[in-house]
Amino acid sequence: MKTTKLKLLGCGLASLLLIGCGTTRTTTDSKGPTGTQDSVVTAGVDPRDLARIASEMLESLRTKGTLDPRDKKPVLLGISRFRNDTGLHDRELNMEALVGQIRADLTRDGKVEIEPFYRVGGKPEDQVAYDLWRRKNFLENRPERDPDFTLSGTVLQHRARQGNKTEITYTFQLRLISMATSSQVWEDSREVTKLSKRPIF
Amino acid sequence: MVAIALLTQGCKSVNSVERAEPVNQRQMVSDKRIITDPSLARKVQILGVNEATLPGGYLKVQVEVRNATRVAQDFSYRFDWLDASGMHLRTATAGFIPQHIQGAEHLYVIGVAPSSDAKDFQVKFIEQ
């Protein structure tokens, strides 16, 4: 009888140790898991996070109505610099994916056009087209059209740690500057918060 | 003791206060619901849908949902947009968006059409 009890106790302790000694680091969104059952959640910024940020920023931009054309002529938007002030490498925080989603939806109905020769980081996206455009402008003595607005942004990171838990908050700030008034006409920010738990053992 | 501790930890619900007679006038949409996950429908209930058209001609849709339980729930939602001919408009930001809702909390899920061609919508909810 005593041996059975000891065996049971041993089994219980062994299973507890096995559960506690997992070496895998688990990460969840502190506002709930990101995505559906099959998606991977990381301590960084997931594509789903970028999709949410892009969708909410577009909603904010549309609601403000700053990019609605005034005289039926499409608004020309210049994509300016997006600064990554986080500890993430540019490959882990794909700002072009975020900007690309916003750009694609903004231009969908032709009310907004994107200045094609500048992109995130300030280099022309299509160097050949850029060179041809510059040559054409020079030969035809055509004035270049400045963008009506420029879109820029910053991503910041805040890290808080307590025991084996780390909470990382990424703050995405986007702003729109009017070239006509040289003033900032829209700004919004969204947060992505990740809670990371390390196994104690 | 442990069971009680676990139970009490899970039951954090939201208290709220609002104007007794709201001044806003919501343009409610008569909606049709297709429930394939009764478990989610019981936990996260759709209270109503209202819409507005933004100055640029974009449709803005707001779905009011309520957590009918006293424990926090996670779900994802997605807006699908249709043009006047009922054709689906593919958008770059069309993925499921995760949402967390506290126990007994009301919240609004908002979508703005990516194009002024969008005239109709579908909102999909999935449990996490």
PDB file of C-alpha atoms in Angstrom, chain B residues 24-117:
ATOM      1  CA  ASN B  24     -26.626  60.310 -31.093  1.00  0.00           C
ATOM      2  CA  GLN B  25     -28.913  58.990 -33.787  1.00  0.00           C
ATOM      3  CA  ARG B  26     -27.659  55.746 -35.211  1.00  0.00           C
ATOM      4  CA  GLN B  27     -28.675  54.644 -38.666  1.00  0.00           C
ATOM      5  CA  MET B  28     -29.310  50.988 -37.892  1.00  0.00           C
ATOM      6  CA  VAL B  29     -28.984  48.353 -40.579  1.00  0.00           C
ATOM      7  CA  SER B  30     -31.473  45.521 -40.836  1.00  0.00           C
ATOM      8  CA  ASP B  31     -29.168  42.524 -40.636  1.00  0.00           C
ATOM      9  CA  LYS B  32     -29.189  38.827 -41.447  1.00  0.00           C
ATOM     10  CA  ARG B  33     -27.111  36.491 -39.266  1.00  0.00           C
ATOM     11  CA  ILE B  34     -25.695  33.162 -40.309  1.00  0.00           C
ATOM     12  CA  ILE B  35     -24.571  31.218 -37.250  1.00  0.00           C
ATOM     13  CA  THR B  36     -22.308  28.238 -37.821  1.00  0.00           C
ATOM     14  CA  ASP B  37     -20.545  28.452 -34.451  1.00  0.00           C
ATOM     15  CA  PRO B  38     -23.281  28.594 -31.776  1.00  0.00           C
ATOM     16  CA  SER B  39     -20.642  28.543 -29.031  1.00  0.00           C
ATOM     17  CA  LEU B  40     -19.147  31.846 -30.234  1.00  0.00           C
ATOM     18  CA  ALA B  41     -22.610  33.325 -30.873  1.00  0.00           C
ATOM     19  CA  ARG B  42     -23.586  32.546 -27.265  1.00  0.00           C
ATOM     20  CA  LYS B  43     -20.421  34.094 -25.854  1.00  0.00           C
ATOM     21  CA  VAL B  44     -19.982  37.112 -28.130  1.00  0.00           C
ATOM     22  CA  GLN B  45     -23.378  38.441 -29.145  1.00  0.00           C
ATOM     23  CA  ILE B  46     -24.022  40.863 -31.983  1.00  0.00           C
ATOM     24  CA  LEU B  47     -26.337  43.577 -30.709  1.00  0.00           C
ATOM     25  CA  GLY B  48     -26.729  45.659 -33.831  1.00  0.00           C
ATOM     26  CA  VAL B  49     -25.171  47.109 -36.949  1.00  0.00           C
ATOM     27  CA  ASN B  50     -25.215  50.748 -37.952  1.00  0.00           C
ATOM     28  CA  GLU B  51     -23.687  52.554 -40.881  1.00  0.00           C
ATOM     29  CA  ALA B  52     -22.743  56.019 -42.060  1.00  0.00           C
ATOM     30  CA  THR B  53     -21.334  57.409 -45.287  1.00  0.00           C
ATOM     31  CA  LEU B  54     -18.181  59.481 -44.876  1.00  0.00           C
ATOM     32  CA  PRO B  55     -17.747  62.766 -46.799  1.00  0.00           C
ATOM     33  CA  GLY B  56     -15.531  61.007 -49.376  1.00  0.00           C
ATOM     34  CA  GLY B  57     -18.325  58.538 -50.149  1.00  0.00           C
ATOM     35  CA  TYR B  58     -16.818  55.682 -48.102  1.00  0.00           C
ATOM     36  CA  LEU B  59     -19.146  53.385 -46.216  1.00  0.00           C
ATOM     37  CA  LYS B  60     -18.409  53.130 -42.497  1.00  0.00           C
ATOM     38  CA  VAL B  61     -19.930  50.203 -40.650  1.00  0.00           C
ATOM     39  CA  GLN B  62     -20.053  49.664 -36.916  1.00  0.00           C
ATOM     40  CA  VAL B  63     -21.062  46.407 -35.261  1.00  0.00           C
ATOM     41  CA  GLU B  64     -21.886  46.502 -31.561  1.00  0.00           C
ATOM     42  CA  VAL B  65     -20.944  43.294 -29.785  1.00  0.00           C
ATOM     43  CA  ARG B  66     -21.351  42.185 -26.202  1.00  0.00           C
ATOM     44  CA  ASN B  67     -19.537  39.564 -24.215  1.00  0.00           C
ATOM     45  CA  ALA B  68     -22.434  37.625 -22.710  1.00  0.00           C
ATOM     46  CA  THR B  69     -20.123  35.823 -20.296  1.00  0.00           C
ATOM     47  CA  ARG B  70     -18.253  37.081 -17.257  1.00  0.00           C
ATOM     48  CA  VAL B  71     -14.881  35.946 -18.535  1.00  0.00           C
ATOM     49  CA  ALA B  72     -12.718  37.603 -21.184  1.00  0.00           C
ATOM     50  CA  GLN B  73     -13.049  36.221 -24.729  1.00  0.00           C
ATOM     51  CA  ASP B  74     -10.919  36.406 -27.858  1.00  0.00           C
ATOM     52  CA  PHE B  75     -12.262  36.458 -31.356  1.00  0.00           C
ATOM     53  CA  SER B  76     -11.229  37.699 -34.768  1.00  0.00           C
ATOM     54  CA  TYR B  77     -13.336  39.597 -37.276  1.00  0.00           C
ATOM     55  CA  ARG B  78     -13.078  40.469 -40.918  1.00  0.00           C
ATOM     56  CA  PHE B  79     -14.945  42.914 -43.133  1.00  0.00           C
ATOM     57  CA  ASP B  80     -15.693  41.867 -46.689  1.00  0.00           C
ATOM     58  CA  TRP B  81     -16.845  44.585 -49.053  1.00  0.00           C
ATOM     59  CA  LEU B  82     -19.115  44.235 -52.091  1.00  0.00           C
ATOM     60  CA  ASP B  83     -19.753  46.696 -54.897  1.00  0.00           C
ATOM     61  CA  ALA B  84     -23.170  47.718 -56.276  1.00  0.00           C
ATOM     62  CA  SER B  85     -23.235  44.578 -58.437  1.00  0.00           C
ATOM     63  CA  GLY B  86     -22.526  42.362 -55.438  1.00  0.00           C
ATOM     64  CA  MET B  87     -18.973  41.666 -56.566  1.00  0.00           C
ATOM     65  CA  HIS B  88     -16.461  41.122 -53.813  1.00  0.00           C
ATOM     66  CA  LEU B  89     -13.800  43.841 -53.604  1.00  0.00           C
ATOM     67  CA  ARG B  90     -10.427  42.429 -52.736  1.00  0.00           C
ATOM     68  CA  THR B  91      -8.479  44.650 -50.397  1.00  0.00           C
ATOM     69  CA  ALA B  92      -4.937  44.705 -49.110  1.00  0.00           C
ATOM     70  CA  THR B  93      -6.124  44.888 -45.507  1.00  0.00           C
ATOM     71  CA  ALA B  94      -8.640  42.046 -45.665  1.00  0.00           C
ATOM     72  CA  GLY B  95      -7.279  39.654 -43.031  1.00  0.00           C
ATOM     73  CA  PHE B  96      -8.927  38.601 -39.788  1.00  0.00           C
ATOM     74  CA  ILE B  97      -8.259  41.139 -37.063  1.00  0.00           C
ATOM     75  CA  PRO B  98      -7.842  39.815 -33.512  1.00  0.00           C
ATOM     76  CA  GLN B  99     -10.014  41.361 -30.815  1.00  0.00           C
ATOM     77  CA  HIS B 100     -10.101  40.859 -27.072  1.00  0.00           C
ATOM     78  CA  ILE B 101     -13.269  41.561 -25.097  1.00  0.00           C
ATOM     79  CA  GLN B 102     -13.516  41.658 -21.317  1.00  0.00           C
ATOM     80  CA  GLY B 103     -16.276  39.934 -19.389  1.00  0.00           C
ATOM     81  CA  ALA B 104     -19.686  41.596 -19.911  1.00  0.00           C
ATOM     82  CA  GLU B 105     -18.055  44.312 -22.033  1.00  0.00           C
ATOM     83  CA  HIS B 106     -19.741  46.061 -24.968  1.00  0.00           C
ATOM     84  CA  LEU B 107     -17.510  47.099 -27.807  1.00  0.00           C
ATOM     85  CA  TYR B 108     -17.716  48.365 -31.349  1.00  0.00           C
ATOM     86  CA  VAL B 109     -16.073  46.670 -34.287  1.00  0.00           C
ATOM     87  CA  ILE B 110     -15.577  49.289 -36.996  1.00  0.00           C
ATOM     88  CA  GLY B 111     -14.766  48.991 -40.667  1.00  0.00           C
ATOM     89  CA  VAL B 112     -14.375  51.652 -43.343  1.00  0.00           C
ATOM     90  CA  ALA B 113     -14.730  50.595 -46.973  1.00  0.00           C
ATOM     91  CA  PRO B 114     -11.444  50.679 -48.850  1.00  0.00           C
ATOM     92  CA  SER B 115     -13.149  52.158 -51.888  1.00  0.00           C
ATOM     93  CA  SER B 116     -16.155  54.369 -52.519  1.00  0.00           C
ATOM     94  CA  ASP B 117     -17.371  51.607 -54.865  1.00  0.00           C
TER      95      ASP B 117
END
